[in-house]
PDB file of C-alpha atoms in Angstrom:
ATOM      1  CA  UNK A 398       3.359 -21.244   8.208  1.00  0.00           C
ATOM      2  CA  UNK A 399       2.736 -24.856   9.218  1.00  0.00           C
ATOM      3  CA  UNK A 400       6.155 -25.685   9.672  1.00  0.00           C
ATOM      4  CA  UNK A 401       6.183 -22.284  12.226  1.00  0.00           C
ATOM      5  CA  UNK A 402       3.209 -21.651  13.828  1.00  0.00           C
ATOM      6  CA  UNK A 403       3.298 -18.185  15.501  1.00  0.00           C
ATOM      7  CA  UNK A 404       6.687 -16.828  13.082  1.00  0.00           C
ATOM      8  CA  UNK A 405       5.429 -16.569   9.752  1.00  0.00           C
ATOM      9  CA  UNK A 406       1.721 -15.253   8.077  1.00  0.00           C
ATOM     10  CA  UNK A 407       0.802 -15.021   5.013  1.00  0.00           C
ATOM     11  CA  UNK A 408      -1.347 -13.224   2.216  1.00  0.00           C
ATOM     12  CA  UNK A 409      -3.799 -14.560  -0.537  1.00  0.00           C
ATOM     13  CA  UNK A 410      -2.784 -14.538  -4.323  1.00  0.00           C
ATOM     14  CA  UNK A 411      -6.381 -13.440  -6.099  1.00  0.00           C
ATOM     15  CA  UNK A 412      -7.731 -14.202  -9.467  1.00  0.00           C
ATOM     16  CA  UNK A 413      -8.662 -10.724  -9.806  1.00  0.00           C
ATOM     17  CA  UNK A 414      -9.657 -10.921 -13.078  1.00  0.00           C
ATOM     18  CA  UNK A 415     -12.893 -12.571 -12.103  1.00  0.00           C
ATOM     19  CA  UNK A 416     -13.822 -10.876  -8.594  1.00  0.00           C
ATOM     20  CA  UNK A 417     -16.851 -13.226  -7.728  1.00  0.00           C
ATOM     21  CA  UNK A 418     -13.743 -15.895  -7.659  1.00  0.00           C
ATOM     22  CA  UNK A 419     -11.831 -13.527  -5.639  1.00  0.00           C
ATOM     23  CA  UNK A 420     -13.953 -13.041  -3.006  1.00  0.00           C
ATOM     24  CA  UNK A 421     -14.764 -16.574  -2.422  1.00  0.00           C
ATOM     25  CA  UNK A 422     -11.023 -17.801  -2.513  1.00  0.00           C
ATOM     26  CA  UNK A 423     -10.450 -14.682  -0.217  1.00  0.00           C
ATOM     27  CA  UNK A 424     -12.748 -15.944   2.159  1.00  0.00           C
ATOM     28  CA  UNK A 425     -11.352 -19.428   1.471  1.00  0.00           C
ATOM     29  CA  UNK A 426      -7.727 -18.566   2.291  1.00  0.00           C
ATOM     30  CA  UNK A 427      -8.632 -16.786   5.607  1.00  0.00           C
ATOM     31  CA  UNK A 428     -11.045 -18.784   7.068  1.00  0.00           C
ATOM     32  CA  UNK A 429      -9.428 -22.578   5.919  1.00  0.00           C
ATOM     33  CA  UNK A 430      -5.801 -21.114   5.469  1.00  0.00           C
ATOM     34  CA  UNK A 431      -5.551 -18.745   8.334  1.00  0.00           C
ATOM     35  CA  UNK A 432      -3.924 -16.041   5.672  1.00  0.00           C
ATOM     36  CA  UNK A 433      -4.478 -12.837   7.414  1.00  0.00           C
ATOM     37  CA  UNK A 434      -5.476 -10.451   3.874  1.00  0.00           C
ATOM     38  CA  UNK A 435      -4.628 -10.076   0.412  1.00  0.00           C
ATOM     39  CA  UNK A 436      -1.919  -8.392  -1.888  1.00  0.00           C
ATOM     40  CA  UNK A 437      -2.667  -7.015  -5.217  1.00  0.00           C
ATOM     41  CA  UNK A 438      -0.115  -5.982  -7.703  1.00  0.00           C
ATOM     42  CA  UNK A 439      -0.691  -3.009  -9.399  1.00  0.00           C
ATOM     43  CA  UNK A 440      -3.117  -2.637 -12.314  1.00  0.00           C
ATOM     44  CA  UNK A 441      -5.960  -5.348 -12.880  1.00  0.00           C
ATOM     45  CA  UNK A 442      -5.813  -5.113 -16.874  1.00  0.00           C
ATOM     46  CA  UNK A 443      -6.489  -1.653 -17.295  1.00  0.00           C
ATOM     47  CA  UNK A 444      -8.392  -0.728 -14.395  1.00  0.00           C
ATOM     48  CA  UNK A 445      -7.516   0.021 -10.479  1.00  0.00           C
ATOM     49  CA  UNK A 446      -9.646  -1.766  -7.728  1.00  0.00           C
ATOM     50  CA  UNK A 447     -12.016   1.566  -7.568  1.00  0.00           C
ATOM     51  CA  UNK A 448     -13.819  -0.079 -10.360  1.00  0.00           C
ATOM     52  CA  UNK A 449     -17.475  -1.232  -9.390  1.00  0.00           C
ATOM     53  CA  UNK A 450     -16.290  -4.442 -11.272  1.00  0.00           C
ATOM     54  CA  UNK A 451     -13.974  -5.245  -8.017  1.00  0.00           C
ATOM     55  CA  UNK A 452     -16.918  -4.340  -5.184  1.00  0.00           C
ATOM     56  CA  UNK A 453     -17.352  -8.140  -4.509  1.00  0.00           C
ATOM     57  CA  UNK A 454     -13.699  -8.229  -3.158  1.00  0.00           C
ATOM     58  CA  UNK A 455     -13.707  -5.477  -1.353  1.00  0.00           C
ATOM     59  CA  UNK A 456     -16.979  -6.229   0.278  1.00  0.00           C
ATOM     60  CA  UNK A 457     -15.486  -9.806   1.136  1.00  0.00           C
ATOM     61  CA  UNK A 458     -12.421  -7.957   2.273  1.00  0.00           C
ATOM     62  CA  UNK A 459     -14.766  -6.122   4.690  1.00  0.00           C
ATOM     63  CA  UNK A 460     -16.789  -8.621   6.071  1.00  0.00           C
ATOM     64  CA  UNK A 461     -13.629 -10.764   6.785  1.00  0.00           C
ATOM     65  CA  UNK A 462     -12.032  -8.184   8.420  1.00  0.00           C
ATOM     66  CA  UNK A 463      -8.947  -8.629   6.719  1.00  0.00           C
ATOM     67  CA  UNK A 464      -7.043  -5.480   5.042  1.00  0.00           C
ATOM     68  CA  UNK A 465      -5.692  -5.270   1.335  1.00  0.00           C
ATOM     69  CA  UNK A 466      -2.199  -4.487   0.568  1.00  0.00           C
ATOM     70  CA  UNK A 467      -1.528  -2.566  -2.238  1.00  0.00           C
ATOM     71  CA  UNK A 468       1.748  -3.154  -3.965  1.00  0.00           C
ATOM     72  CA  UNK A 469       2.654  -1.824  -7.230  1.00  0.00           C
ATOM     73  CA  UNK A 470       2.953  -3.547 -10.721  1.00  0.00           C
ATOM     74  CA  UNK A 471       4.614  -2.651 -14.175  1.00  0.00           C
ATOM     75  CA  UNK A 472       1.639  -0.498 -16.057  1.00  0.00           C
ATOM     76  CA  UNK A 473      -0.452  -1.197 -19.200  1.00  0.00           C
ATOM     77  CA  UNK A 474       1.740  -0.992 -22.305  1.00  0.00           C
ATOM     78  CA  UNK A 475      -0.728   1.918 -23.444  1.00  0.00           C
ATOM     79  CA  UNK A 476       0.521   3.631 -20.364  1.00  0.00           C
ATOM     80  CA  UNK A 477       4.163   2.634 -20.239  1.00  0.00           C
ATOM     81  CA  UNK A 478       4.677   3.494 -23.909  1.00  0.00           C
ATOM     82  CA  UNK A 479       3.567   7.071 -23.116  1.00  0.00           C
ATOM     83  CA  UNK A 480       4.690   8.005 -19.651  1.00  0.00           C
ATOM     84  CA  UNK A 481       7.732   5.691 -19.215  1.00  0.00           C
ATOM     85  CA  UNK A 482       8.786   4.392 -23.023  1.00  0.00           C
ATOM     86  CA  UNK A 483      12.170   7.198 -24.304  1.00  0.00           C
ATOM     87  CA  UNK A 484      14.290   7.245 -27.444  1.00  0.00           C
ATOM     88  CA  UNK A 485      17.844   7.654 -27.639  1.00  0.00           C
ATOM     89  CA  UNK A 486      19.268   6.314 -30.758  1.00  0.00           C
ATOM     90  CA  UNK A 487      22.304   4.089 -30.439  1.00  0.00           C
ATOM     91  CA  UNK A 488      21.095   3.053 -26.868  1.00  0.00           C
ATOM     92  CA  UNK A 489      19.021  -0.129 -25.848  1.00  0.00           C
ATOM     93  CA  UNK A 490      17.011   1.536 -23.277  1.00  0.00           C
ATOM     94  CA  UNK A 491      14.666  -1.763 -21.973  1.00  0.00           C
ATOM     95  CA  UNK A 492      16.019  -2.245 -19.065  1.00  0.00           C
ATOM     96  CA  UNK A 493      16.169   1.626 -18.054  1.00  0.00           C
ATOM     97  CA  UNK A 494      12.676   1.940 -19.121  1.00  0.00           C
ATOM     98  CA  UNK A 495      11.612  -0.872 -17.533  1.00  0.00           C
ATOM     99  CA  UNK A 496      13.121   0.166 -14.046  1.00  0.00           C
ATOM    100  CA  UNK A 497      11.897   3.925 -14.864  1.00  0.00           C
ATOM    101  CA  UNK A 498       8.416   2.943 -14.757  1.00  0.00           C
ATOM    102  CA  UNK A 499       8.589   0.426 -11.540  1.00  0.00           C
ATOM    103  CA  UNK A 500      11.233   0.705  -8.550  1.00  0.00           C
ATOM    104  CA  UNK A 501      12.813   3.516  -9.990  1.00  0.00           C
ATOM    105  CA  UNK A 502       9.589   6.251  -9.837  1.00  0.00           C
ATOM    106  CA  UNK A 503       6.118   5.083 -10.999  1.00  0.00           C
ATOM    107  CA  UNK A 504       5.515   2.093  -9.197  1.00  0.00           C
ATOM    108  CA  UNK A 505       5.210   5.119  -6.303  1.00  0.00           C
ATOM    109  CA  UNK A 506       3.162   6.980  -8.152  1.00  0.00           C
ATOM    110  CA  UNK A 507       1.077   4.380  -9.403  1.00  0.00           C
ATOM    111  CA  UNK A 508      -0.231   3.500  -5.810  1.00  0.00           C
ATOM    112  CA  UNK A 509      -0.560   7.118  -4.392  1.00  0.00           C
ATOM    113  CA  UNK A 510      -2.640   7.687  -7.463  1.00  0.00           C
ATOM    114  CA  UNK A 511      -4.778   4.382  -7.052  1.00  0.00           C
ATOM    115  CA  UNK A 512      -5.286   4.914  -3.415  1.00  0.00           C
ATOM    116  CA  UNK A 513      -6.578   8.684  -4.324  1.00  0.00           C
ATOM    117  CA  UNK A 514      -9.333   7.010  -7.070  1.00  0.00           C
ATOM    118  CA  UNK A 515     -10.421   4.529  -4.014  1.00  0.00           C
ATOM    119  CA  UNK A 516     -11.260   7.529  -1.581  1.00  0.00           C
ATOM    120  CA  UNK A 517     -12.752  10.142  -4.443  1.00  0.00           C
ATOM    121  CA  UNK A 518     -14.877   7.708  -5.831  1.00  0.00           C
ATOM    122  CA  UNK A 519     -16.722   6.520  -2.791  1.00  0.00           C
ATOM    123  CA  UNK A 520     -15.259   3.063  -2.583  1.00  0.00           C
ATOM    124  CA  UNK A 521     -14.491   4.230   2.222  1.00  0.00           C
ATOM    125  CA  UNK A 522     -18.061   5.393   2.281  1.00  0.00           C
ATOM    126  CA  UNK A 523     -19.716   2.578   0.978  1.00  0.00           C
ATOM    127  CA  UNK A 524     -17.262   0.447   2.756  1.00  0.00           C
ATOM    128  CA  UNK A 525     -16.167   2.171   5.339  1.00  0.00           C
ATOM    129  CA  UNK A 526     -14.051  -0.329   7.142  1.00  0.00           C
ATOM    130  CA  UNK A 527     -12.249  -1.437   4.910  1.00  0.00           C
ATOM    131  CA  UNK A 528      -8.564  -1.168   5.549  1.00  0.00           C
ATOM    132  CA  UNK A 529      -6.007  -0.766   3.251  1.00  0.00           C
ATOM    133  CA  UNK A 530      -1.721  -1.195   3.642  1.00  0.00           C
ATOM    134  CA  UNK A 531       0.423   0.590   1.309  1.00  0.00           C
ATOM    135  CA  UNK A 532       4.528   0.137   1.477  1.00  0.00           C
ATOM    136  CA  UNK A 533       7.739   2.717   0.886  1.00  0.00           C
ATOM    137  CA  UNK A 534       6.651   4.848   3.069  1.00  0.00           C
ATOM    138  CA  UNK A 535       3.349   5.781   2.179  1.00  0.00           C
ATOM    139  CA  UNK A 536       4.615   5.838  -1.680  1.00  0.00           C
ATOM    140  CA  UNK A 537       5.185   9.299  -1.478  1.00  0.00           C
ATOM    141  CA  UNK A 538       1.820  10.342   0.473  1.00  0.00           C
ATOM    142  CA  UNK A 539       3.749  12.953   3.429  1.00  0.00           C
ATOM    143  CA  UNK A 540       5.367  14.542   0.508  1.00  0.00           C
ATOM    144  CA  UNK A 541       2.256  15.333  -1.060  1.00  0.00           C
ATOM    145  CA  UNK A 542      -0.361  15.476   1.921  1.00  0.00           C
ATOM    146  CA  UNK A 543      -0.656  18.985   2.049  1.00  0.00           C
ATOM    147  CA  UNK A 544      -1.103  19.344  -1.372  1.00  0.00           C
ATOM    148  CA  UNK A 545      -3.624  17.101  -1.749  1.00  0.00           C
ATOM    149  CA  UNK A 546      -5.626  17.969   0.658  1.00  0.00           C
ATOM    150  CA  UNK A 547      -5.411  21.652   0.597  1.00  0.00           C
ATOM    151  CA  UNK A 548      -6.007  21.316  -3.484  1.00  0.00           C
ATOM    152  CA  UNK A 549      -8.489  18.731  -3.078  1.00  0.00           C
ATOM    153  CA  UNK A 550     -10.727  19.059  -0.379  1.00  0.00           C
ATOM    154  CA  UNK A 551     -13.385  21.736  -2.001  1.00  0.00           C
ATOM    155  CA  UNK A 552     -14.316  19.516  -5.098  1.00  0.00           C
ATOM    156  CA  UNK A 553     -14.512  16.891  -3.205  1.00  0.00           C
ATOM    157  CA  UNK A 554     -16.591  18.297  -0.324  1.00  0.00           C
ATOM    158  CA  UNK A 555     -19.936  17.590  -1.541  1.00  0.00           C
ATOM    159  CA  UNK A 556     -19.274  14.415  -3.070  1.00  0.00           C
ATOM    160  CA  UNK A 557     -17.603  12.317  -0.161  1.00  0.00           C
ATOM    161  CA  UNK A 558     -19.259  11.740   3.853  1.00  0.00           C
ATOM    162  CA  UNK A 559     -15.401  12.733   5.094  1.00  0.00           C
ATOM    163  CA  UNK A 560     -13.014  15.217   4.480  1.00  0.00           C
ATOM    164  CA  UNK A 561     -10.761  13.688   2.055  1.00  0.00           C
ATOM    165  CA  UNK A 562      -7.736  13.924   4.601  1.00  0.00           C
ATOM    166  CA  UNK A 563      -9.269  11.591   7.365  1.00  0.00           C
ATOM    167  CA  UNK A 564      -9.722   8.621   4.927  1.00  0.00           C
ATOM    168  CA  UNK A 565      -5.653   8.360   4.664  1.00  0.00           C
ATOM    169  CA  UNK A 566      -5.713   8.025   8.699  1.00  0.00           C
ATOM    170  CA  UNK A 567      -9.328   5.877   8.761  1.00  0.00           C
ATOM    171  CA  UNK A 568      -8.767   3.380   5.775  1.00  0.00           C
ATOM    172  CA  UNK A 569      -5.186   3.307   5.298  1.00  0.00           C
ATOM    173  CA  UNK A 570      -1.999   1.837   7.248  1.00  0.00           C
ATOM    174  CA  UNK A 571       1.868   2.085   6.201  1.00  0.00           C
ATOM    175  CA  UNK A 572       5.487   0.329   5.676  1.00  0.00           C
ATOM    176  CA  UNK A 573       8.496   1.368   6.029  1.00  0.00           C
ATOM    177  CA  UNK A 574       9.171  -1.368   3.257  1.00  0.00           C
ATOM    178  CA  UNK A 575      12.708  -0.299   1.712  1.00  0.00           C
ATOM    179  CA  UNK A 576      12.235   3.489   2.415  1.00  0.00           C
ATOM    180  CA  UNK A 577      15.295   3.658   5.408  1.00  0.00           C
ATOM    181  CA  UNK A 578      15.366   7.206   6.014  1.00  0.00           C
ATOM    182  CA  UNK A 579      14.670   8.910   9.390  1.00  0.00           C
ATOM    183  CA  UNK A 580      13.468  12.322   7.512  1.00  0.00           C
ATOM    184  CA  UNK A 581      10.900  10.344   5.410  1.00  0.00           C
ATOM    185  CA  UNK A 582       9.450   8.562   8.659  1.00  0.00           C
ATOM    186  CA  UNK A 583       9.179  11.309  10.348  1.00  0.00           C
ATOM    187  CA  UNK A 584       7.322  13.131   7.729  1.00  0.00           C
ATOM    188  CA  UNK A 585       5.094  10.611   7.518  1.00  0.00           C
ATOM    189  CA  UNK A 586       4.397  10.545  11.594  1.00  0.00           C
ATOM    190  CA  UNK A 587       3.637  14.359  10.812  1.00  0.00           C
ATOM    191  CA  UNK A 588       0.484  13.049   8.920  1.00  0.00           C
ATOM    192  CA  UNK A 589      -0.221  10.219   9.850  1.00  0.00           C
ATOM    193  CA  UNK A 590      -0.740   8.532  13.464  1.00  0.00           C
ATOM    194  CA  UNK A 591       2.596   6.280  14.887  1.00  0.00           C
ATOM    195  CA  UNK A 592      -0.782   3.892  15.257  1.00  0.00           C
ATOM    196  CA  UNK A 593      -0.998   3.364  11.575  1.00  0.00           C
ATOM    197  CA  UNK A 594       2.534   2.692  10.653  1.00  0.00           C
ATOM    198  CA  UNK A 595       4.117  -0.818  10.512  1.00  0.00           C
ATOM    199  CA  UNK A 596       8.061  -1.595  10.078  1.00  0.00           C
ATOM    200  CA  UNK A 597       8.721  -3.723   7.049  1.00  0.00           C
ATOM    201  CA  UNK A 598      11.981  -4.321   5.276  1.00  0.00           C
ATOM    202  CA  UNK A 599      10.917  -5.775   1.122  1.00  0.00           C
ATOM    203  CA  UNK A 600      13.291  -8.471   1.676  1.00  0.00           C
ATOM    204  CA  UNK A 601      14.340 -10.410  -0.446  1.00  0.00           C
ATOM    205  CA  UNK A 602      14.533  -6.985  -2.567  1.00  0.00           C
ATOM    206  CA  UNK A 603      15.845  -4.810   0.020  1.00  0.00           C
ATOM    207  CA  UNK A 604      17.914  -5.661   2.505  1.00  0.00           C
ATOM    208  CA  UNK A 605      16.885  -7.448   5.639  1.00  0.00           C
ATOM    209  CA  UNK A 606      19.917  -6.118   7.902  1.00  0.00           C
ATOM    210  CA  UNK A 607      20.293  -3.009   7.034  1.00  0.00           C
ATOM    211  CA  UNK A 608      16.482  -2.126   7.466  1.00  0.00           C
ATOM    212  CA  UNK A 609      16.258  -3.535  11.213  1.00  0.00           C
ATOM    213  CA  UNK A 610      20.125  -1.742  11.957  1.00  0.00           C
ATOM    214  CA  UNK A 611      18.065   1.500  10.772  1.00  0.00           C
ATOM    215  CA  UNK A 612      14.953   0.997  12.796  1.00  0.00           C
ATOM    216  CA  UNK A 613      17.177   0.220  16.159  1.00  0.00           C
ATOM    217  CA  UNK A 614      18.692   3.337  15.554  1.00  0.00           C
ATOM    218  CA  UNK A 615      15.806   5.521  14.416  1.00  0.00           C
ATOM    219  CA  UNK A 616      15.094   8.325  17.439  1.00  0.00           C
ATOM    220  CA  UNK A 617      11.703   7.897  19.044  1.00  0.00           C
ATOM    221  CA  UNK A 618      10.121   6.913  21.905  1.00  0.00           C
ATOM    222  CA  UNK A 619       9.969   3.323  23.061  1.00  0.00           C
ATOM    223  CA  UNK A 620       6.251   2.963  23.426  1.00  0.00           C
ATOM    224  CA  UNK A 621       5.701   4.164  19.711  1.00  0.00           C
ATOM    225  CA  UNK A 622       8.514   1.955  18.085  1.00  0.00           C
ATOM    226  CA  UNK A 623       7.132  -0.910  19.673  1.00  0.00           C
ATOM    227  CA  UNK A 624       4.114   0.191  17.955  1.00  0.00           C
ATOM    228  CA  UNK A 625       5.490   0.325  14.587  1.00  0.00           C
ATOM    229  CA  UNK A 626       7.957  -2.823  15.388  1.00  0.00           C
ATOM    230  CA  UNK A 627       5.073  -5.200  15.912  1.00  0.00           C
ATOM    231  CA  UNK A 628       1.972  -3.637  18.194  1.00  0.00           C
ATOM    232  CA  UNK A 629       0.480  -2.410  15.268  1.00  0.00           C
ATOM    233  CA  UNK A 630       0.390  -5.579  12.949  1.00  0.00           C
ATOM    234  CA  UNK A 631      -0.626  -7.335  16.120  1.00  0.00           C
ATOM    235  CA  UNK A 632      -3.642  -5.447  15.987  1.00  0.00           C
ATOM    236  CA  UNK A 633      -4.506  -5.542  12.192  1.00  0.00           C
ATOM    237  CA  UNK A 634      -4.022  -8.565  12.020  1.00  0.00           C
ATOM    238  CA  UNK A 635      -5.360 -10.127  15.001  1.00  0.00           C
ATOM    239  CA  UNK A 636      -2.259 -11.931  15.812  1.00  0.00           C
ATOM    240  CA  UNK A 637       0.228 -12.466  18.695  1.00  0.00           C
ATOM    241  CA  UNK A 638       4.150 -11.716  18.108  1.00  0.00           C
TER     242      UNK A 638
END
């Protein structure tokens, strides 16, 4: 970042295991740093950041100004060993396994499911601008939008200030991050405003080329790829491109 002002920004690495630390090194790497958020990675020990335990980061978070991005992480062993963890004699199955519950399938799951605990538990209405990015596409959100919502919006009527669908357009933003498909953007964009959604490639574990070669091609207006190309970050980020 120092060696190329104006190219390159960056997030902050958290201690999350102690969130009073958190916050302060939060604030610390955005206000001395210039860091423009933070990234978690999955689970936090065995808990998501809906617990109260983590309301003095997201509070920070808030106040700052600065969004989280949620990226996945392997699970618990408690949970691997019962969702992700098979048997097949004569086969060492580690590596399988291992891919089975990240890339593969639940590292997807894993953040739709920890995004849904942040909304139904309150976390948007007592901090209601705090912002959010999740990657792949909205880790399978379009797929499941109308599900969720329709299935979810009576229990949770009484218990949240919002219909449960507006939180994914007020609190959230999306990546394109290694999902290069036209059908899957496009679903998204049926859900979700072109306002909200930001390319990104997951270089250096996808690759770099062949996600800007797909976005050059990918049929939409001008006005809203710009948007997703760089307008977008520009403006949750508070930076210049």
């Amino acid at each position: 970042m120092a060696t190329h002002p104006g190219r390159y920004q960056a997030y902050a690495t958290l201690p999350l295991q102690n969130p009073e630390a958190s916050a302060d090194e939060l604030e610390r790497a955005v206000r001395e740093d210039g860091f423009v958020g933070a990234m978690t990675n999955g689970f936090i020990g065995n808990k998501f950041l809906d617990h109260p335990d983590f309301e003095p980061i997201l509070a920070r978070a808030e106040a700052l100004d600065v969004p989280i991005y949620l990226h996945p992480g392997f699970p618990p062993e408690d949970v691997f060993n019962i969702y992700y963890n098979t048997v097949r004699p004569g086969y060492d199955q580690l590596f399988q396994n291992y891919i089975f519950s990240g890339s593969g399938y639940g590292w997807h799951q894993e953040v739709l499911t920890q995004c849904l605990r942040l909304i139904i538990t309150g976390v948007f209405d007592k901090f209601p601008k705090l912002q959010m990015i999740i990657g792949h596409m909205g880790e399978g959100l379009p797929f499941y939008y109308e599900r969720i919502v329709g299935d979810m919006s009576e229990s949770t009527e009484d218990s949240l200030n919002k219909p449960i669908g507006q939180y994914f357009s007020d609190n959230f933003w999306y990546t394109t991050s290694a999902f290069f498909q036209d059908e899957l953007l496009h679903l998204l964009l049926r859900y979700i405003s072109v306002d909200r959604v930001m390319f990104g490639t997951d270089y250096p574990f996808a690759d770099m080329k062949q996600g800007t070669d797909w976005f050059r091609a990918v049929d939409l207006p001008r006005e809203a790829k710009e948007k997703i190309a760089f307008r977008n970050a520009e403006k949750l980020f508070g930076i210049k491109v």
